Short mmCIF file of C-alpha atoms in Angstrom, two decimals:
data_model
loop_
_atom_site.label_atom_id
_atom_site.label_comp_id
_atom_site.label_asym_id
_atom_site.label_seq_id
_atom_site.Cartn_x
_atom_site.Cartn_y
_atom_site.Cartn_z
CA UNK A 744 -6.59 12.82 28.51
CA UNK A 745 -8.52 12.03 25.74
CA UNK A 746 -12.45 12.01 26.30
CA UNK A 747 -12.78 8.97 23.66
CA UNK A 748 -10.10 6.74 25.57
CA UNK A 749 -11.06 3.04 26.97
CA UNK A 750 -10.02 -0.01 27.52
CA UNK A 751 -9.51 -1.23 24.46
CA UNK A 752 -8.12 1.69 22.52
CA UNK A 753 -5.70 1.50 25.09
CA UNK A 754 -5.22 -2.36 24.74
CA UNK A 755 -4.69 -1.48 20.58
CA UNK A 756 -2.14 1.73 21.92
CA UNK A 757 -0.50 -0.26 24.23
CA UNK A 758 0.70 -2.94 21.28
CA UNK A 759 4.05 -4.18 21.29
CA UNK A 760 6.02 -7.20 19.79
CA UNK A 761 6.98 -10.00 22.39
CA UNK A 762 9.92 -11.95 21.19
CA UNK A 763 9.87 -14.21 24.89
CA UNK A 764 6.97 -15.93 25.85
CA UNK A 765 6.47 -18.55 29.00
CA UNK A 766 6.71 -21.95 28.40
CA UNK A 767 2.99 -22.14 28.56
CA UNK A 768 0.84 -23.34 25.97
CA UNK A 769 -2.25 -21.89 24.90
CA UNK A 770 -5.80 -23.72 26.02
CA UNK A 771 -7.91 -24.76 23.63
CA UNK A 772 -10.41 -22.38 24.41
CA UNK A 773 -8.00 -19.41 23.85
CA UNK A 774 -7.05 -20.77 20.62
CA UNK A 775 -10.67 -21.19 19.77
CA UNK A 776 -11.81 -17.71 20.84
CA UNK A 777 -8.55 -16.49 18.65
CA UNK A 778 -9.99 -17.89 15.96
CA UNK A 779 -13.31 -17.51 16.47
CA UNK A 780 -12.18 -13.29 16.75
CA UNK A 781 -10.71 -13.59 13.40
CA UNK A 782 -13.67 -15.08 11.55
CA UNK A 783 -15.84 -12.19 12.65
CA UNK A 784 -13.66 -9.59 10.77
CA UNK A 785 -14.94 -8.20 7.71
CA UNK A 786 -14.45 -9.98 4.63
CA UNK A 787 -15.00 -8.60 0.69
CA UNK A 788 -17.95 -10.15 -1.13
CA UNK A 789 -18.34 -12.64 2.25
CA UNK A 790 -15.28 -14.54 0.02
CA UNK A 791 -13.45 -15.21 3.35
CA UNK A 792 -10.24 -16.40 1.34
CA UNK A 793 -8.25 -17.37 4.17
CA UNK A 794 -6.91 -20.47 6.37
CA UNK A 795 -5.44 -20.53 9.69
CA UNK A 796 -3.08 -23.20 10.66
CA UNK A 797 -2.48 -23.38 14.27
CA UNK A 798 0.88 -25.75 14.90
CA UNK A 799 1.46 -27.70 17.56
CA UNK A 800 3.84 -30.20 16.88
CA UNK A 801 7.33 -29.13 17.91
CA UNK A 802 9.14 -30.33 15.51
CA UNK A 803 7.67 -28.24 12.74
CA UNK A 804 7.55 -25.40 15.19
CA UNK A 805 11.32 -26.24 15.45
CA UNK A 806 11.40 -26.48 11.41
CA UNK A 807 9.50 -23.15 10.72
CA UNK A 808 11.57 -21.12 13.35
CA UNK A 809 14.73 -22.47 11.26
CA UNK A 810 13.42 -21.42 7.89
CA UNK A 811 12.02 -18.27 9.47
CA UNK A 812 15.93 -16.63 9.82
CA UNK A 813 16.30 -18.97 13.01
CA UNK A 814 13.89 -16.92 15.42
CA UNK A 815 13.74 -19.00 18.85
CA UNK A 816 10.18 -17.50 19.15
CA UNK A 817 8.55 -18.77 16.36
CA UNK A 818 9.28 -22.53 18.35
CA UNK A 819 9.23 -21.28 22.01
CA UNK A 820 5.53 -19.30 22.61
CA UNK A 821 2.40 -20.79 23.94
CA UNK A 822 0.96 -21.13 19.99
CA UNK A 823 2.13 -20.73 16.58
CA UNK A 824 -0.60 -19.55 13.96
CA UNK A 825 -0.05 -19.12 10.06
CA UNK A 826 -2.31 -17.10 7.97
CA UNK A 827 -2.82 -17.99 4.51
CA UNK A 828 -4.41 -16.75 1.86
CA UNK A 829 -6.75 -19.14 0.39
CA UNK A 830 -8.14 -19.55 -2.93
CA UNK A 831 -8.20 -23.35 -2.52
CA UNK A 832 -11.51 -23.65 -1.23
CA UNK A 833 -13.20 -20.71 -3.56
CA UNK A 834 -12.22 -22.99 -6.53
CA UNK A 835 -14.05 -25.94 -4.32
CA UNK A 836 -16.93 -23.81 -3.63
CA UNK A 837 -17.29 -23.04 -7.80
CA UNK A 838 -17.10 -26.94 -8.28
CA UNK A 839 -19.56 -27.97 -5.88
CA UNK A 840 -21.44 -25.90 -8.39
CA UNK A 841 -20.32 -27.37 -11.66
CA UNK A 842 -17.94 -24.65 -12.38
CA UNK A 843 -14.90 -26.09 -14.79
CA UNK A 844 -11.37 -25.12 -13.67
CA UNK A 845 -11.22 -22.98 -16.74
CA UNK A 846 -14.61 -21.03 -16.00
CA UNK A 847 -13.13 -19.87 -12.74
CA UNK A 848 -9.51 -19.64 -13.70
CA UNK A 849 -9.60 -15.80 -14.93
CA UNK A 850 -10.87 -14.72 -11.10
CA UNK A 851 -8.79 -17.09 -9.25
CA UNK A 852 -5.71 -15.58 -11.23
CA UNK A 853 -5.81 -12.36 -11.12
CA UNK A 854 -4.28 -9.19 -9.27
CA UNK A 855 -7.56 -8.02 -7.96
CA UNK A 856 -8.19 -11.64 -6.23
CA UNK A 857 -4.61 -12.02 -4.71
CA UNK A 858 -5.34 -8.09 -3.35
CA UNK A 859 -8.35 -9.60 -2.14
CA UNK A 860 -6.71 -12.27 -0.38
CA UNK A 861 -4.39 -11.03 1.22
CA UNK A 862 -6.21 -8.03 2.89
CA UNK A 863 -9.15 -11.17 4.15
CA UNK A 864 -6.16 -13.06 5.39
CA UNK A 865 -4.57 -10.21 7.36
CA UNK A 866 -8.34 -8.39 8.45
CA UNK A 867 -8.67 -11.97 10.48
CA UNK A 868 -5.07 -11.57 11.78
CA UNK A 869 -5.57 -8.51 13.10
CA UNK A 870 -8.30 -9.36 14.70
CA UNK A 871 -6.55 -12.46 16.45
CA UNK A 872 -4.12 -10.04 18.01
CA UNK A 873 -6.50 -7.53 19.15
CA UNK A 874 -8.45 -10.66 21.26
CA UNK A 875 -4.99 -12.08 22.12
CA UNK A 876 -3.82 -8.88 23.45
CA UNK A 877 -6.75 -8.25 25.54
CA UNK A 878 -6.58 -11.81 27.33
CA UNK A 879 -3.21 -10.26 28.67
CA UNK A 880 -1.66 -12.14 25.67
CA UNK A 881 1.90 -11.34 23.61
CA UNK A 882 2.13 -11.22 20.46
CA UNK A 883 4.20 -11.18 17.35
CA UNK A 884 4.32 -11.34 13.75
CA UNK A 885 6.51 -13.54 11.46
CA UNK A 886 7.47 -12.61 8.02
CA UNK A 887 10.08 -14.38 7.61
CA UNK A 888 7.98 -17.74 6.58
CA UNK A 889 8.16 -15.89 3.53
CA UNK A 890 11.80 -16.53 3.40
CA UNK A 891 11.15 -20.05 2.22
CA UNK A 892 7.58 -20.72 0.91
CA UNK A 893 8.30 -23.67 -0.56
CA UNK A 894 9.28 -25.98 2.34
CA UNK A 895 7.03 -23.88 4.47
CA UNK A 896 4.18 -25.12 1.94
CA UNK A 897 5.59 -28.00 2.07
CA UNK A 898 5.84 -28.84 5.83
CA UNK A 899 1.89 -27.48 6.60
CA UNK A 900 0.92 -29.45 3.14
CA UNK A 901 -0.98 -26.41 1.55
CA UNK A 902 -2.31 -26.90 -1.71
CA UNK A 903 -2.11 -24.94 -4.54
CA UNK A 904 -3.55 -20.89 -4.36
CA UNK A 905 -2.78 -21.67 -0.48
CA UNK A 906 0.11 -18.91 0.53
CA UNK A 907 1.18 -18.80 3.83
CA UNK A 908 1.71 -15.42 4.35
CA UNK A 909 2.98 -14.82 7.58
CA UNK A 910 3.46 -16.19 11.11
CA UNK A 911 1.77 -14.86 14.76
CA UNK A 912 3.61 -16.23 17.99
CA UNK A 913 1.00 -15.80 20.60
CA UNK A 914 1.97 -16.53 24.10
CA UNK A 915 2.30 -15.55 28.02
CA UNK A 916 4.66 -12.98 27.51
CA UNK A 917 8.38 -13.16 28.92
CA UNK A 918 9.69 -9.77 27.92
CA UNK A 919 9.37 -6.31 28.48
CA UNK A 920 9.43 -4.61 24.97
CA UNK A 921 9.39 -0.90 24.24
CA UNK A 922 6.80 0.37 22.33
CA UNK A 923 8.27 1.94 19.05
CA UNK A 924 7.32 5.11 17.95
CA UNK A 925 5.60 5.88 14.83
CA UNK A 926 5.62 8.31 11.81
CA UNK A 927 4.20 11.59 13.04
CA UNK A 928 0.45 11.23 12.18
CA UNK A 929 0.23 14.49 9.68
CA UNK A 930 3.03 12.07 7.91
CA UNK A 931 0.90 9.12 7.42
CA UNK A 932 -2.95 10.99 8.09
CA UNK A 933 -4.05 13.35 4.84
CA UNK A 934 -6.78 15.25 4.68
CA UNK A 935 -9.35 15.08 1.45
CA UNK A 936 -6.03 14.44 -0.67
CA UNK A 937 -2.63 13.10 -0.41
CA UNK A 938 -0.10 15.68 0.63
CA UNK A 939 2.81 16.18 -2.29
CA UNK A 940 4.71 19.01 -0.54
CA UNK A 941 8.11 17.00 -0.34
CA UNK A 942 9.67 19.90 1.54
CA UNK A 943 6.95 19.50 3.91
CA UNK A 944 7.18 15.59 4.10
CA UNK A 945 11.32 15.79 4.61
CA UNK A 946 10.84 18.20 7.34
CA UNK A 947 8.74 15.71 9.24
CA UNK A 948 10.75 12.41 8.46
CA UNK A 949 13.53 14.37 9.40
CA UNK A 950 12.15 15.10 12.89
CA UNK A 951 10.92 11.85 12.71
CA UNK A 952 14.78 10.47 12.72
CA UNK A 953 15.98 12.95 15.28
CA UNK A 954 13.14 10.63 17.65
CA UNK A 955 13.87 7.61 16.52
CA UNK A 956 17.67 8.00 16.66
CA UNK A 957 17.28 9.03 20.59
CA UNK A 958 15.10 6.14 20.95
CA UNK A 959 17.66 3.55 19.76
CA UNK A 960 20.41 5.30 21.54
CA UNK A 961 18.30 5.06 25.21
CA UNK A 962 17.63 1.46 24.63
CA UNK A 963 20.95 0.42 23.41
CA UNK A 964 23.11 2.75 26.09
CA UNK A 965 24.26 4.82 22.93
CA UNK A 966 25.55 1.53 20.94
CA UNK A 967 22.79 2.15 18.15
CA UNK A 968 21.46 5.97 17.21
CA UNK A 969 20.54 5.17 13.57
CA UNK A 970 17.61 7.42 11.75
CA UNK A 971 14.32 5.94 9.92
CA UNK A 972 15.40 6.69 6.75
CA UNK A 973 18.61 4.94 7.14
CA UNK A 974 16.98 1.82 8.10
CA UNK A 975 14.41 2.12 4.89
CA UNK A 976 17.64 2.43 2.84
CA UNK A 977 19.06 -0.42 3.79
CA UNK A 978 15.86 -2.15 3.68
CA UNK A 979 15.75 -0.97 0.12
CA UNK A 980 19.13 -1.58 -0.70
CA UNK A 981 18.74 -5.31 0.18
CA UNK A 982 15.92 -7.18 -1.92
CA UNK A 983 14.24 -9.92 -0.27
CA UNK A 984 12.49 -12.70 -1.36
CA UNK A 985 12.42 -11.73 -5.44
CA UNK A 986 11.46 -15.33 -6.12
CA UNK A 987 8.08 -15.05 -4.81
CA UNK A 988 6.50 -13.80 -7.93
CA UNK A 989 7.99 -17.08 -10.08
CA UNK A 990 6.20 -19.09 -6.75
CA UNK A 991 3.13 -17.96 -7.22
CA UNK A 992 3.22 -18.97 -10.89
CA UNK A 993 3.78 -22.44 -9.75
CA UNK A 994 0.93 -23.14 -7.21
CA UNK A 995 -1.30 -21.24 -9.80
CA UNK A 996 -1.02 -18.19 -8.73
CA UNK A 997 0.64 -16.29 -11.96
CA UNK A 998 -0.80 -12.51 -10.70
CA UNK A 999 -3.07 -11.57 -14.24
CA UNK B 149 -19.77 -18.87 28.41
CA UNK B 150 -16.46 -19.22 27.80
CA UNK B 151 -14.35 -17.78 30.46
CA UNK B 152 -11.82 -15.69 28.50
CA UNK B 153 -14.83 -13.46 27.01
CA UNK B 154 -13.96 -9.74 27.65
CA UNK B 155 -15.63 -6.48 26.65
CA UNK B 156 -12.84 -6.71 23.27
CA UNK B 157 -13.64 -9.88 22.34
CA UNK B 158 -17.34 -9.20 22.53
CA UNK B 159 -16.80 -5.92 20.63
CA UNK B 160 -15.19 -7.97 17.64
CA UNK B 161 -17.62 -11.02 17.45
CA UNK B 162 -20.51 -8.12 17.46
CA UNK B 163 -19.16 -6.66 14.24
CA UNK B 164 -21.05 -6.56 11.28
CA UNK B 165 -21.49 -3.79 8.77
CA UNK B 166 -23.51 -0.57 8.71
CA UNK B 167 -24.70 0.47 5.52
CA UNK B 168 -26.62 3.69 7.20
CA UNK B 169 -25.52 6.39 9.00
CA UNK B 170 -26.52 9.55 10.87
CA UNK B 171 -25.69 12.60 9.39
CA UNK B 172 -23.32 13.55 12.32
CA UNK B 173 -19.65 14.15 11.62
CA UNK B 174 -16.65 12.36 13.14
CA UNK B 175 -15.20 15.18 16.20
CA UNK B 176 -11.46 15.67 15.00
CA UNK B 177 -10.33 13.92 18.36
CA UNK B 178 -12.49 10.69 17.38
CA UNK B 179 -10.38 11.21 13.49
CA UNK B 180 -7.47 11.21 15.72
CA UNK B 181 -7.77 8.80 18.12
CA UNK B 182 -8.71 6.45 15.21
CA UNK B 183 -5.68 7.41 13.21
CA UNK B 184 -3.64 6.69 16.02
CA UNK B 185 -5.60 3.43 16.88
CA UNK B 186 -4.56 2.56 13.19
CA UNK B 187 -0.71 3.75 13.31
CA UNK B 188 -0.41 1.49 16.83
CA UNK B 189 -0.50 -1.57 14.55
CA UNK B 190 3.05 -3.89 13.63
CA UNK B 191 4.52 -3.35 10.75
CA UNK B 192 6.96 -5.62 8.53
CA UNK B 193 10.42 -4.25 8.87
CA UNK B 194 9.35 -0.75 10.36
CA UNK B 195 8.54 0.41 7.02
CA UNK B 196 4.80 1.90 7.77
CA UNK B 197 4.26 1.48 4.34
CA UNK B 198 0.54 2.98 4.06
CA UNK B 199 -1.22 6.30 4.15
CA UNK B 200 -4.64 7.20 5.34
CA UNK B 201 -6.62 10.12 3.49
CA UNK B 202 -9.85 11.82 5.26
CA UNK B 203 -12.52 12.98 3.10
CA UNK B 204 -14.26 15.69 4.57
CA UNK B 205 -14.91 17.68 1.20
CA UNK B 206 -18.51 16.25 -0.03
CA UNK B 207 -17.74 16.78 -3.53
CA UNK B 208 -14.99 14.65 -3.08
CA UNK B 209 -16.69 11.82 -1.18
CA UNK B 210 -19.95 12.17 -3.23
CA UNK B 211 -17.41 11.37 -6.63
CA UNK B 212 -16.20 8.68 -4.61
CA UNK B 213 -19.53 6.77 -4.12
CA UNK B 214 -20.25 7.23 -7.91
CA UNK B 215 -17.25 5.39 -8.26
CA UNK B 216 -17.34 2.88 -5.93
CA UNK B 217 -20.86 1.51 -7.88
CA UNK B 218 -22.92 4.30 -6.37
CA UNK B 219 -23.14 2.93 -2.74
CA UNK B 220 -24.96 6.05 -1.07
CA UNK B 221 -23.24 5.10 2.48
CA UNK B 222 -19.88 6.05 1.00
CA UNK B 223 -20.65 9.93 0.85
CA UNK B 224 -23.45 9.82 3.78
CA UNK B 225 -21.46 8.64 7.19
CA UNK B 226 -19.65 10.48 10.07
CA UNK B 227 -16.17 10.19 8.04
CA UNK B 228 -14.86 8.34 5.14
CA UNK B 229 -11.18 6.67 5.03
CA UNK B 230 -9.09 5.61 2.16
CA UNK B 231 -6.29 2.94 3.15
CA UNK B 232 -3.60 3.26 0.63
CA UNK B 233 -0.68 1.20 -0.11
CA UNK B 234 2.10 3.90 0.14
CA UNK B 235 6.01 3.29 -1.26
CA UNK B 236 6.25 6.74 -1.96
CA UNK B 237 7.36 8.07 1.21
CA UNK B 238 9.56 4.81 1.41
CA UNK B 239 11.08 5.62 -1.55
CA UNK B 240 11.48 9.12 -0.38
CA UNK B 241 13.63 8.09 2.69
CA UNK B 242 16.18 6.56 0.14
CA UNK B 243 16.78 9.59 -1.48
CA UNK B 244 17.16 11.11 1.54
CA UNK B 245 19.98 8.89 2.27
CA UNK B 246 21.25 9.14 -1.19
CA UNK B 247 19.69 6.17 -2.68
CA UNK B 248 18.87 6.35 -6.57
CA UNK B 249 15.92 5.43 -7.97
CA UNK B 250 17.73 2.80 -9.42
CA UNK B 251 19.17 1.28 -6.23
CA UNK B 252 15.75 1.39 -4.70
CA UNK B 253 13.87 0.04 -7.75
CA UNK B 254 14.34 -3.68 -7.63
CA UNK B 255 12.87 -3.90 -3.95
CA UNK B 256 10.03 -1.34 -4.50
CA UNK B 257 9.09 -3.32 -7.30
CA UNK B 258 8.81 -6.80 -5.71
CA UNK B 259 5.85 -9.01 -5.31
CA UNK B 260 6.90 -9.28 -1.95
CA UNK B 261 6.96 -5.33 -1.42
CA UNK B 262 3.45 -5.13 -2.94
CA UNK B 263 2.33 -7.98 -0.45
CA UNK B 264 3.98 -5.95 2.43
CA UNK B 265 2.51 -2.97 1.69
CA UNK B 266 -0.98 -4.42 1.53
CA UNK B 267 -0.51 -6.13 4.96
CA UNK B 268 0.91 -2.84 6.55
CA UNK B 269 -2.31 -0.68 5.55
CA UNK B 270 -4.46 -3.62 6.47
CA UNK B 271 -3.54 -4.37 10.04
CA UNK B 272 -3.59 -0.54 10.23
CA UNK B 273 -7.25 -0.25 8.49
CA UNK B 274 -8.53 -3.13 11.22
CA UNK B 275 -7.17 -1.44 14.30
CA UNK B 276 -9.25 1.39 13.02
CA UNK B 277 -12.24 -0.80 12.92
CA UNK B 278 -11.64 -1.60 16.63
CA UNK B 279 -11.06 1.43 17.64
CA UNK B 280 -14.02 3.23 16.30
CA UNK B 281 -16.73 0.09 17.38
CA UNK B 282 -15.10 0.54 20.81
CA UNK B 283 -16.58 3.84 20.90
CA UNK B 284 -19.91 2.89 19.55
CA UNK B 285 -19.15 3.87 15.86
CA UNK B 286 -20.49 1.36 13.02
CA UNK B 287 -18.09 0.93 10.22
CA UNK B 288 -18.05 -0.40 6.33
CA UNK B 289 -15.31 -1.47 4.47
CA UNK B 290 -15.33 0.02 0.87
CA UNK B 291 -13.38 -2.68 -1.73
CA UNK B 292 -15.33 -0.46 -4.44
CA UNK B 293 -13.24 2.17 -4.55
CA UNK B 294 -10.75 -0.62 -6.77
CA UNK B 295 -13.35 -0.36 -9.55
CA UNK B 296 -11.37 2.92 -10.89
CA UNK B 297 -8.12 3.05 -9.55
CA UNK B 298 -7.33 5.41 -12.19
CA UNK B 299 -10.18 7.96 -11.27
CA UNK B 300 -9.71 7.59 -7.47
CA UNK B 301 -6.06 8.48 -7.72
CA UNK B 302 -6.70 11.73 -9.67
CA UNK B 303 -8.94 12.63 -7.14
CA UNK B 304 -7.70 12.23 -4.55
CA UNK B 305 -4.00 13.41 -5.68
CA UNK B 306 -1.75 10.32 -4.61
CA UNK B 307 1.69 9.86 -6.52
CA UNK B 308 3.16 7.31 -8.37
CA UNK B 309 3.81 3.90 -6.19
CA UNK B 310 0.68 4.51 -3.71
CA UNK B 311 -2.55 2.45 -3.97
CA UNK B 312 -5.65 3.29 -3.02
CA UNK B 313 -6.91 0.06 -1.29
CA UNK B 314 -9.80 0.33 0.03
CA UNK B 315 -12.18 3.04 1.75
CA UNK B 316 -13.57 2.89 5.10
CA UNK B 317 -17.09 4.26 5.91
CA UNK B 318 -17.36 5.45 9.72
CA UNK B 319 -20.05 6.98 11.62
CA UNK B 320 -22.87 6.69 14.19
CA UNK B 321 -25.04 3.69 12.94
CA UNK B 322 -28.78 4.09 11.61
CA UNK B 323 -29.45 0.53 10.97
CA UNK B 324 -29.42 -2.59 13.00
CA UNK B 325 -27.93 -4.97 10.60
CA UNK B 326 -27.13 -8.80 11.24
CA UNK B 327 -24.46 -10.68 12.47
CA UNK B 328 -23.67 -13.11 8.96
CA UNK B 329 -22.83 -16.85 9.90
CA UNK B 330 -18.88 -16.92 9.43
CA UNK B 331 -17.75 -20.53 7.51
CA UNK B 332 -17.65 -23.74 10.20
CA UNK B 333 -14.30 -23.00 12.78
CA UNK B 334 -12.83 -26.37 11.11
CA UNK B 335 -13.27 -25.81 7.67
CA UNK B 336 -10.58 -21.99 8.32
CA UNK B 337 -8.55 -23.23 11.43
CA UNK B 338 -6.44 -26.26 10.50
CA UNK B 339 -3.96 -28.15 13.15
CA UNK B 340 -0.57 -28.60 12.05
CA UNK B 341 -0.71 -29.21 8.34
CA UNK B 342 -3.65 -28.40 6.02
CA UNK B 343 -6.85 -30.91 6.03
CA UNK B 344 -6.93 -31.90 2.52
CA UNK B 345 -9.47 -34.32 2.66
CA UNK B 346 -11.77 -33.09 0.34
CA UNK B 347 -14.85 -35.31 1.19
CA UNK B 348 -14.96 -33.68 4.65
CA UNK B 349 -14.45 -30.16 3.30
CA UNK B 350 -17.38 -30.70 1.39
CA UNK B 351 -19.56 -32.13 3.74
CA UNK B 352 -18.57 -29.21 6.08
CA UNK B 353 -19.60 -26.52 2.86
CA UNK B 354 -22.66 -28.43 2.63
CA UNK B 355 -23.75 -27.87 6.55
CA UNK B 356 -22.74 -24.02 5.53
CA UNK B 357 -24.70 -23.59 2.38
CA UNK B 358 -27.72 -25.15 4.80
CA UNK B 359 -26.78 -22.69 7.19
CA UNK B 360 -26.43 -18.99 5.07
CA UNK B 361 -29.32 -20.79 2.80
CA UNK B 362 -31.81 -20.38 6.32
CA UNK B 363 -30.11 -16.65 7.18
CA UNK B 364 -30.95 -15.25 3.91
CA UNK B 365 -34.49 -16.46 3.75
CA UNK B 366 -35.14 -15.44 7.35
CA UNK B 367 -33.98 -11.76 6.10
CA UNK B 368 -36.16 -11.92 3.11
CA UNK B 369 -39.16 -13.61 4.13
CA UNK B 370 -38.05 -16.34 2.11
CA UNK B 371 -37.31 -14.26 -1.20
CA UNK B 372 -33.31 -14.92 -1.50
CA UNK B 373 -32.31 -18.42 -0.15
CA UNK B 374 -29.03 -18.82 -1.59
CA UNK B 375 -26.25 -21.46 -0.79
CA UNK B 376 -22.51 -19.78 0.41
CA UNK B 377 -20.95 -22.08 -2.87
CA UNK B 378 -24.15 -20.42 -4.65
CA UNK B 379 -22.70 -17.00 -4.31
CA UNK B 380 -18.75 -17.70 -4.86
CA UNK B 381 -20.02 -19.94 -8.25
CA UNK B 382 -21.54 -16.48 -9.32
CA UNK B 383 -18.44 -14.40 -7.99
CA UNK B 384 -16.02 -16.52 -9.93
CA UNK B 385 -17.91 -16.77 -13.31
CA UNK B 386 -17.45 -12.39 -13.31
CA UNK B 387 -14.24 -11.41 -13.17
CA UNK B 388 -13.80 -8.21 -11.97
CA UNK B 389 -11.09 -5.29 -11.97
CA UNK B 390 -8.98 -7.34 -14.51
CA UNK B 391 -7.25 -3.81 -15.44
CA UNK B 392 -5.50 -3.38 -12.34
CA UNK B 393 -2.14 -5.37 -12.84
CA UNK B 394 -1.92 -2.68 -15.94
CA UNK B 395 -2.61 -0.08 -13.32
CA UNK B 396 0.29 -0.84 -11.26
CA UNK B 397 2.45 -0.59 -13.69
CA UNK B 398 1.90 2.39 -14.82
CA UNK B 399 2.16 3.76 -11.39
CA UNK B 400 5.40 2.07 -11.19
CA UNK B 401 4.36 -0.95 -9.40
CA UNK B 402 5.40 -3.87 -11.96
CA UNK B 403 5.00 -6.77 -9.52
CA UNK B 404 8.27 -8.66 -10.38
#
């Protein structure tokens, strides 16, 4: 046992996603706290460039687990959070100080921003599930708004440079999930620079596979046994969402 | 006091950054446990797409604070992190399974790949956070390290299709620092759609600006009194790290 173990290292070790929650909703004071645990991650020059939008209404929980790839649990959990990225109110905060859309347009379009955005966004995520978790909460995460940003924009009414970028289902957790394993840590941990011995790196993914076949096959009674790296090539085989570059364009958002 | 307060939550509402450090090195087990803290986190599709690199060499991390606009903090702490974005070892799978570069290339070059990527090394760099302040370690996140992409990457050897992020400063804290007032709950944490009235935003900016005005002049003895809108008017009138949509393509990362 480790000497530096406690009780929340073991909370963050312990994460898994929950795909089957209670019908139970959150109070107000856990959503609160949720949020509240967000705000108080770090965020780069204090820009906070993020929105949360907690949804309640079942119908749009209803409408969002649709466009989501029809997931029941983006609708059935005790709360439904998306995390945006949001340049919307920067631009605000420049013209509360008599900055012209042009005199801010070269930050708010550019690479470094959007980088910027994005990490703020998912720093306060993180954070949410770390305080969800350790109120004995289940969480899990929801790409697939990405699927459809459009109507999702549409549905939650963001403005423009306002991205949803992903879902959280937060709830009383109905499930008993396994926890997954990951890449061997000298895979994914280098030490003063990145490791280029390919050889090396095979060697590992490749023992890598051997665990994560075994780990299918004991969960699925030998029905599923497929390797890592066959899953990342048909993750890579199979482009998703190649539209959102032309998306960003059109809520101002063209990536400079 | 609210009633779901725990020793977690209290750990993350207690953050705040330490620019000064002891000069007492991470133990290999805290490294580890912190790696593993960071690995524990979800990922989109399994992919892991991120690598951490430890700089222990201090050369290497003095180089580093040069480059990240000579913060001091960056070579002096207990260990120093760089989150990268990593589609190397993704692509890497593919050829393991036979893949071409060509079949591979259209999702590794996706806006939506690059977003993924920065989310996976993200919710892995927060967990890190967490786990290292739950063992009484002070942390700072180091955004500076994107002022030379181009310089950190020779350093610190990383291949084509990897992105250095962002660094993280650990170690035993020196300073007492303050908690900085986050933006009102209601102005980040909408409820079902996205407030758009514009009036109230403002008015709720307004109460903030009062707010960070009275925290900065408390630090300063009344020196620096500046408004929140104050400090993103100045933030969006300089542009910064314009170059690095040109950087990511040369490193293969066209953002289509």
């Amino acid at each position: 046992m480790w000497t530096e173990m406690n009780e929340m290292i073991q909370t963050i070790l312990n994460h898994r996603s929950i795909r089957s929650f209670e019908d139970k909703p959150l109070t107000e004071e856990q959503i609160s706290v949720i949020v509240q645990s967000a705000q108080a991650a770090a965020t780069s020059s204090f820009v906070q460039a993020y929105s949360i939008i907690g949804i309640k209404d079942p119908s749009k929980k209803e409408k969002l687990a649709e466009l989501a790839g029809n997931q029941a649990y983006v609708s059935k959990n005790g709360h439904f959070f998306v995390f945006c990225l949001d340049l919307h109110r920067l631009e605000l905060a420049g013209r509360m100080e008599g900055l012209s859309g042009e005199d801010a347009k070269e930050t708010l379009t550019s690479t470094e921003m959007f980088m910027v955005g994005v990490i703020d966004a998912t720093l306060a995520a993180q954070n949410a599930v770390m305080a969800a978790e350790s109120m004995g909460l289940g969480v899990c995460y929801i790409g697939g708004i990405r699927n459809h940003l459009e109507l999702v924009s549409e549905l939650l009414k963001t403005p423009s440079r306002v991205v949803p970028l992903f879902g959280l289902c937060v709830g009383y957790p109905a499930d008993h999930s396994d926890k997954k394993p990951r890449l061997p840590q000298m895979n994914i941990y280098h030490e003063d620079e990145y490791n280029q011995d390919t050889d090396q790196f095979i060697d590992q993914l490749e023992q890598y596979n051997a665990e994560i076949s075994t780990y299918y096959a004991s969960r699925t009674n030998g029905k599923r046994n497929d390797r890592w790296t066959e899953g990342m090539a048909r993750f890579l085989k199979n482009p998703k969402r190649l539209y959102i570059k032309d998306y960003l364009e059109k809520i101002e958002l063209p990536l400079k």
